[in-house]
CSV table of N, CA, C and O in Angstrom, one decimal:
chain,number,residue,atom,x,y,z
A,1426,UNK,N,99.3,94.5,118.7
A,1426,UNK,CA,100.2,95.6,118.3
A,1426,UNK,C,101.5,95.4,119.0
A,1426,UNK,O,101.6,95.1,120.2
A,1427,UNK,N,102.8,95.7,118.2
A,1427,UNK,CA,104.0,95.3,119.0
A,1427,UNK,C,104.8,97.1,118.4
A,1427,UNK,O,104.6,97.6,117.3
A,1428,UNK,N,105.5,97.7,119.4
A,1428,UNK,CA,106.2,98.8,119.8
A,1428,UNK,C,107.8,98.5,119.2
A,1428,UNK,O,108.5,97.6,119.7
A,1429,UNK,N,108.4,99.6,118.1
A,1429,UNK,CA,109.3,99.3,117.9
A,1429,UNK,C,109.8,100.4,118.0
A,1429,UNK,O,109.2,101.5,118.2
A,1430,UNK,N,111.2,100.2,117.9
A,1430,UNK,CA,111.9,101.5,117.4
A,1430,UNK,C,112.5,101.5,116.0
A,1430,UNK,O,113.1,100.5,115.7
A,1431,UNK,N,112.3,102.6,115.2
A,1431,UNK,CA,113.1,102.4,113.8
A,1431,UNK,C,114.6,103.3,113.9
A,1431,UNK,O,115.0,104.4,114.1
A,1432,UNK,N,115.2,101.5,113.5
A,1432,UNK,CA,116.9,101.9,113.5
A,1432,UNK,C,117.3,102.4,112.5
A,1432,UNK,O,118.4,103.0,112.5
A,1433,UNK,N,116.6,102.4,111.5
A,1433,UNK,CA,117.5,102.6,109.9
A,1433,UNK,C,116.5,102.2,109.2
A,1433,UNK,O,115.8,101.2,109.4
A,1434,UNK,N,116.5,103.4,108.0
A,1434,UNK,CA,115.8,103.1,106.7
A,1434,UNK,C,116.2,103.1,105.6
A,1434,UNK,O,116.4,104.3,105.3
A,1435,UNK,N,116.5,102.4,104.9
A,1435,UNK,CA,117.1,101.9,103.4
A,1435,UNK,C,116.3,101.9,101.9
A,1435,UNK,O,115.7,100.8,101.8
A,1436,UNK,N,116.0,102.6,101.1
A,1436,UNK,CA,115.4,102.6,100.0
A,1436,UNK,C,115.8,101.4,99.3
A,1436,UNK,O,117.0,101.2,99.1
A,1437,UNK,N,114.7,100.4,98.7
A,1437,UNK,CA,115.2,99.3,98.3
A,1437,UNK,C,115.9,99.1,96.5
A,1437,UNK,O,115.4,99.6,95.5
A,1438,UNK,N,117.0,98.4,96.5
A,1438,UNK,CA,117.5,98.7,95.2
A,1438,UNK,C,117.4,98.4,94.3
A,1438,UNK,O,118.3,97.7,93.9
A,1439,UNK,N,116.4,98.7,93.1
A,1439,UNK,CA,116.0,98.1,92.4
A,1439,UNK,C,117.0,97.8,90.9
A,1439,UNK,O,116.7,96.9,90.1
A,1440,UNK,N,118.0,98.4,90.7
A,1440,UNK,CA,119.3,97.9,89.8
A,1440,UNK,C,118.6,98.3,88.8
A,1440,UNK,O,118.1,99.5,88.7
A,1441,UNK,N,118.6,97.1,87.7
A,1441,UNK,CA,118.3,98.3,86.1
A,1441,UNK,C,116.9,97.6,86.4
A,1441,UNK,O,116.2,98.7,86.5
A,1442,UNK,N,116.2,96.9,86.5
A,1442,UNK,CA,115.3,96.6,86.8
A,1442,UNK,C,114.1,97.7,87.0
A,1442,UNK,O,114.1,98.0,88.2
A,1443,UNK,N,113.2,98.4,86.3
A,1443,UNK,CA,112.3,99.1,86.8
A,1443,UNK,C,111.0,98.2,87.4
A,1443,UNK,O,110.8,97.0,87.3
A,1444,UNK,N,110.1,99.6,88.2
A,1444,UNK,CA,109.1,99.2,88.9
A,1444,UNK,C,107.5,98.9,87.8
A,1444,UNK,O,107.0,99.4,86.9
A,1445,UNK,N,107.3,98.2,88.4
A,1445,UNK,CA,106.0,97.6,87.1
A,1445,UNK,C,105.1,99.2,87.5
A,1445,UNK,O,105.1,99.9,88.5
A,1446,UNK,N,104.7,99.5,86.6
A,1446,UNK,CA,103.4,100.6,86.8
A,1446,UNK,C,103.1,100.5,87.7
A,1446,UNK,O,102.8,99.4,88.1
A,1447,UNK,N,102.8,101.6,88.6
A,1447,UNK,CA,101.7,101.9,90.0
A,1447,UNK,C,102.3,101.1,90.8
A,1447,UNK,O,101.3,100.6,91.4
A,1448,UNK,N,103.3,100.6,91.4
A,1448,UNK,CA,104.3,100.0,92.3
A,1448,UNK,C,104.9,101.3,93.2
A,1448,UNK,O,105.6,102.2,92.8
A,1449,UNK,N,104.4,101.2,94.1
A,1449,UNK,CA,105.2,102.0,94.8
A,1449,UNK,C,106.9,101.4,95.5
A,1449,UNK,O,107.2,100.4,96.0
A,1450,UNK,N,107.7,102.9,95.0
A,1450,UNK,CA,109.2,102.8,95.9
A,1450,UNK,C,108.7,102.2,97.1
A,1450,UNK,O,107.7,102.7,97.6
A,1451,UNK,N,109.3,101.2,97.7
A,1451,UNK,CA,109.2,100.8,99.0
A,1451,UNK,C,110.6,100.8,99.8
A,1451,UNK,O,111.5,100.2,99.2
A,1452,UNK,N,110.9,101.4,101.0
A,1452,UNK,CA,112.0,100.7,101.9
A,1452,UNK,C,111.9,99.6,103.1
A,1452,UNK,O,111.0,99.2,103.8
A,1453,UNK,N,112.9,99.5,103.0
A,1453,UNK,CA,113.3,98.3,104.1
A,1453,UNK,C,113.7,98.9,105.5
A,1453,UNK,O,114.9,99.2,105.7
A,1454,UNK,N,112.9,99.0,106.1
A,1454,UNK,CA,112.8,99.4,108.0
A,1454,UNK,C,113.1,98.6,108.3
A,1454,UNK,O,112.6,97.5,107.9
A,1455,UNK,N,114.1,98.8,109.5
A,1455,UNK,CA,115.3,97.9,110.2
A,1455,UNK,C,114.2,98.6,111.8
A,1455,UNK,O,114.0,99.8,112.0
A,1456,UNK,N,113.8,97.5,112.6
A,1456,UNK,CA,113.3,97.7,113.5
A,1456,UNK,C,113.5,97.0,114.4
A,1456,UNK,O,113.4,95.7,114.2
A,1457,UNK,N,113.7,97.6,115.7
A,1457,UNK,CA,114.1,96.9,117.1
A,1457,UNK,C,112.8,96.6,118.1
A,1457,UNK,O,111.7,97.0,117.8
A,1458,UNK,N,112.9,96.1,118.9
A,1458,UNK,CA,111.5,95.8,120.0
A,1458,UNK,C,112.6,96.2,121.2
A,1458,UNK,O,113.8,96.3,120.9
A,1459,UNK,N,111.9,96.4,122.8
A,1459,UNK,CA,112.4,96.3,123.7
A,1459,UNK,C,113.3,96.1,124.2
A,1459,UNK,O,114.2,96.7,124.8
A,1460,UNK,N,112.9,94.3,123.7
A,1460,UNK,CA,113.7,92.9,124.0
A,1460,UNK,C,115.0,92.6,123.6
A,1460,UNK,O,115.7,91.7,124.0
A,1461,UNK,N,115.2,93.9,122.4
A,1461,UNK,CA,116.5,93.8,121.5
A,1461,UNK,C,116.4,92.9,120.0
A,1461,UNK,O,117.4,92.8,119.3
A,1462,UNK,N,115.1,92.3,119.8
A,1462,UNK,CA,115.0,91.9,118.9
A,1462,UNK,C,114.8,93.0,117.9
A,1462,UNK,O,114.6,94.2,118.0
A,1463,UNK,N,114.8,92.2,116.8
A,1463,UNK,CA,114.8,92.8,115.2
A,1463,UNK,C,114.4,92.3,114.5
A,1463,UNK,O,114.3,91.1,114.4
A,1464,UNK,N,113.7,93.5,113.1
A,1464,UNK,CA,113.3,92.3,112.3
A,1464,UNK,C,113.1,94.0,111.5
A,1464,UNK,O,113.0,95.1,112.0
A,1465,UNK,N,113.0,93.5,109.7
A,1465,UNK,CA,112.7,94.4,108.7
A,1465,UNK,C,111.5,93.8,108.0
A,1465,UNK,O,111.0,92.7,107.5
A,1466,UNK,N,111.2,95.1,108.1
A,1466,UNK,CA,110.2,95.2,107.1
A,1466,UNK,C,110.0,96.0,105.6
A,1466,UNK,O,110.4,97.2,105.5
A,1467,UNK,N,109.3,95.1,104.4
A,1467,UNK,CA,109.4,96.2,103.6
A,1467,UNK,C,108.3,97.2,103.8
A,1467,UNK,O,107.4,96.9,104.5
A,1468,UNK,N,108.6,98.8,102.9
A,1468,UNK,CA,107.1,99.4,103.7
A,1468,UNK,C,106.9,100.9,102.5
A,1468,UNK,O,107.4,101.9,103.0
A,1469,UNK,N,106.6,101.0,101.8
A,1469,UNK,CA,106.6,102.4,101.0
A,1469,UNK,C,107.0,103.4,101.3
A,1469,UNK,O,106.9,103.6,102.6
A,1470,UNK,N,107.5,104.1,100.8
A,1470,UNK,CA,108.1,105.4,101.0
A,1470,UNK,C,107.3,106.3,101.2
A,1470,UNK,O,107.4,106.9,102.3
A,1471,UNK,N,106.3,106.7,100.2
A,1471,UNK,CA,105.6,107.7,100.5
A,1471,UNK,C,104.8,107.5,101.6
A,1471,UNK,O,104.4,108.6,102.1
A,1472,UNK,N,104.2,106.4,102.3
A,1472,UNK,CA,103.8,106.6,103.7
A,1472,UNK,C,104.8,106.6,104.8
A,1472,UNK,O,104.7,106.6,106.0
A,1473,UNK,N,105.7,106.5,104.2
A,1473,UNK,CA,107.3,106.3,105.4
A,1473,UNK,C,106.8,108.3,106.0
A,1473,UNK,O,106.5,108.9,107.0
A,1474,UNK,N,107.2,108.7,104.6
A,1474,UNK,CA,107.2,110.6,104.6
A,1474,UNK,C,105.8,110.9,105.2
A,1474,UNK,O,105.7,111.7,106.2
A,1475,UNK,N,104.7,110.4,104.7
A,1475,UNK,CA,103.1,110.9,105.2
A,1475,UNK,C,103.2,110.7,106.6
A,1475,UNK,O,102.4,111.4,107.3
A,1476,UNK,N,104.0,109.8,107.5
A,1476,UNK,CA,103.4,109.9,109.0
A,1476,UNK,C,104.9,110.4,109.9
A,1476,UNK,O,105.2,110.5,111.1
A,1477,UNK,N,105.4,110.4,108.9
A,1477,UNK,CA,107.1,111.4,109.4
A,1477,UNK,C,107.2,110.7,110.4
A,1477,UNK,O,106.9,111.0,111.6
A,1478,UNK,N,107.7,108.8,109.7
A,1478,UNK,CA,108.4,108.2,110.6
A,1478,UNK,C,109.9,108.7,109.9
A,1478,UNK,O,110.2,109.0,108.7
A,1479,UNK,N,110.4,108.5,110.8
A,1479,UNK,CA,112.1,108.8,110.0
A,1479,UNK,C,113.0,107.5,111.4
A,1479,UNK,O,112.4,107.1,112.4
A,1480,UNK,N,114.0,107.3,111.3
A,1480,UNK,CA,115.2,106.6,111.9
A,1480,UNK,C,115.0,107.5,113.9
A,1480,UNK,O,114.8,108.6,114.3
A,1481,UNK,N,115.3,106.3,114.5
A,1481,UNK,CA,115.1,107.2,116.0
A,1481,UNK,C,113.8,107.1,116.5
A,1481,UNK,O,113.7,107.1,117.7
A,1482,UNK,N,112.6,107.1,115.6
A,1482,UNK,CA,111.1,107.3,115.9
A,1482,UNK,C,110.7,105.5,116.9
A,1482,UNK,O,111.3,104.4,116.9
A,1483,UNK,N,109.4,106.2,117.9
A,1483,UNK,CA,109.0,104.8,118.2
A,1483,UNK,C,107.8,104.6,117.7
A,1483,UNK,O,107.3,105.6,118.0
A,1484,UNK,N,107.0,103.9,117.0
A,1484,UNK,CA,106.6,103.2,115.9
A,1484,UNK,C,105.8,102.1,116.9
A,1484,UNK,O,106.4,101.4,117.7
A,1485,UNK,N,103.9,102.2,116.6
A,1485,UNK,CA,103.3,101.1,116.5
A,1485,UNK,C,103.3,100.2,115.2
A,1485,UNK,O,103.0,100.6,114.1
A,1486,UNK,N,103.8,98.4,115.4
A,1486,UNK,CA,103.3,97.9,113.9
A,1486,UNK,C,101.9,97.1,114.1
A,1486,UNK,O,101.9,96.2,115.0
A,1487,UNK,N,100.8,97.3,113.3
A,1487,UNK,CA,99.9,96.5,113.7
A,1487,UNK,C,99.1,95.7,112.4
A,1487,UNK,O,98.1,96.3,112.1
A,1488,UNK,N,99.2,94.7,111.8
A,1488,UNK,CA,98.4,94.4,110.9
A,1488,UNK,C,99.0,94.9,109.6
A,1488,UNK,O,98.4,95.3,108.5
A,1489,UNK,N,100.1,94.9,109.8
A,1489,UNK,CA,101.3,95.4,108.5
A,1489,UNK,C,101.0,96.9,108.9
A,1489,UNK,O,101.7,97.6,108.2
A,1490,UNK,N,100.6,97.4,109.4
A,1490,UNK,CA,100.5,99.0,109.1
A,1490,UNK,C,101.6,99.6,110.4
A,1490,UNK,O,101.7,99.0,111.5
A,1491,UNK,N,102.3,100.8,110.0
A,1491,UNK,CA,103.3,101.4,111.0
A,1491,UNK,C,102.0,102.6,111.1
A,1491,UNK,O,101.1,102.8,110.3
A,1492,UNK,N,102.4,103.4,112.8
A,1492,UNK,CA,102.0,104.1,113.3
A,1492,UNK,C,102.7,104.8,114.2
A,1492,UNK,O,103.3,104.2,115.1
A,1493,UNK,N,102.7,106.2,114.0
A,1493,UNK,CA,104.4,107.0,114.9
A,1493,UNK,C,103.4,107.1,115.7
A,1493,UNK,O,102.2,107.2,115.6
A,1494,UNK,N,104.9,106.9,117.1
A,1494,UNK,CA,104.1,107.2,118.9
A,1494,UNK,C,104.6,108.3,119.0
A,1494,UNK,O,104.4,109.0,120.0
């Protein structure tokens, strides 16, 4: 399990391009560690809202899955 903070969340852009059926919107979380490192991830939106991570939050990531601390 690694501890991040989320810097910024971005809804990803899909242009004219739609989403194939049952695709969920996903964004791209911009997340920091400790150490000052970084790294994004893509991650759905509607679980972004179900665990009311929002920007600012500290965040377990474990096994692809986010979890607010």
């Amino acid at each position: 399990m690694e501890i991040f903070r989320v810097l910024r969340i971005d809804e990803q852009l899909y242009g004219c391009e739609e989403l194939e059926e049952g695709q969920p919107v996903c964004c791209d979380v911009l997340l920091e560690a400790d150490d000052g490192s970084r790294r994004v991830i893509a991650y759905p939106d509607a679980q972004l809202t179900a665990l009311d991570i929002q920007e600012g939050c500290t965040v377990a990531l474990e096994a692809h899955k986010l979890r607010r601390l």
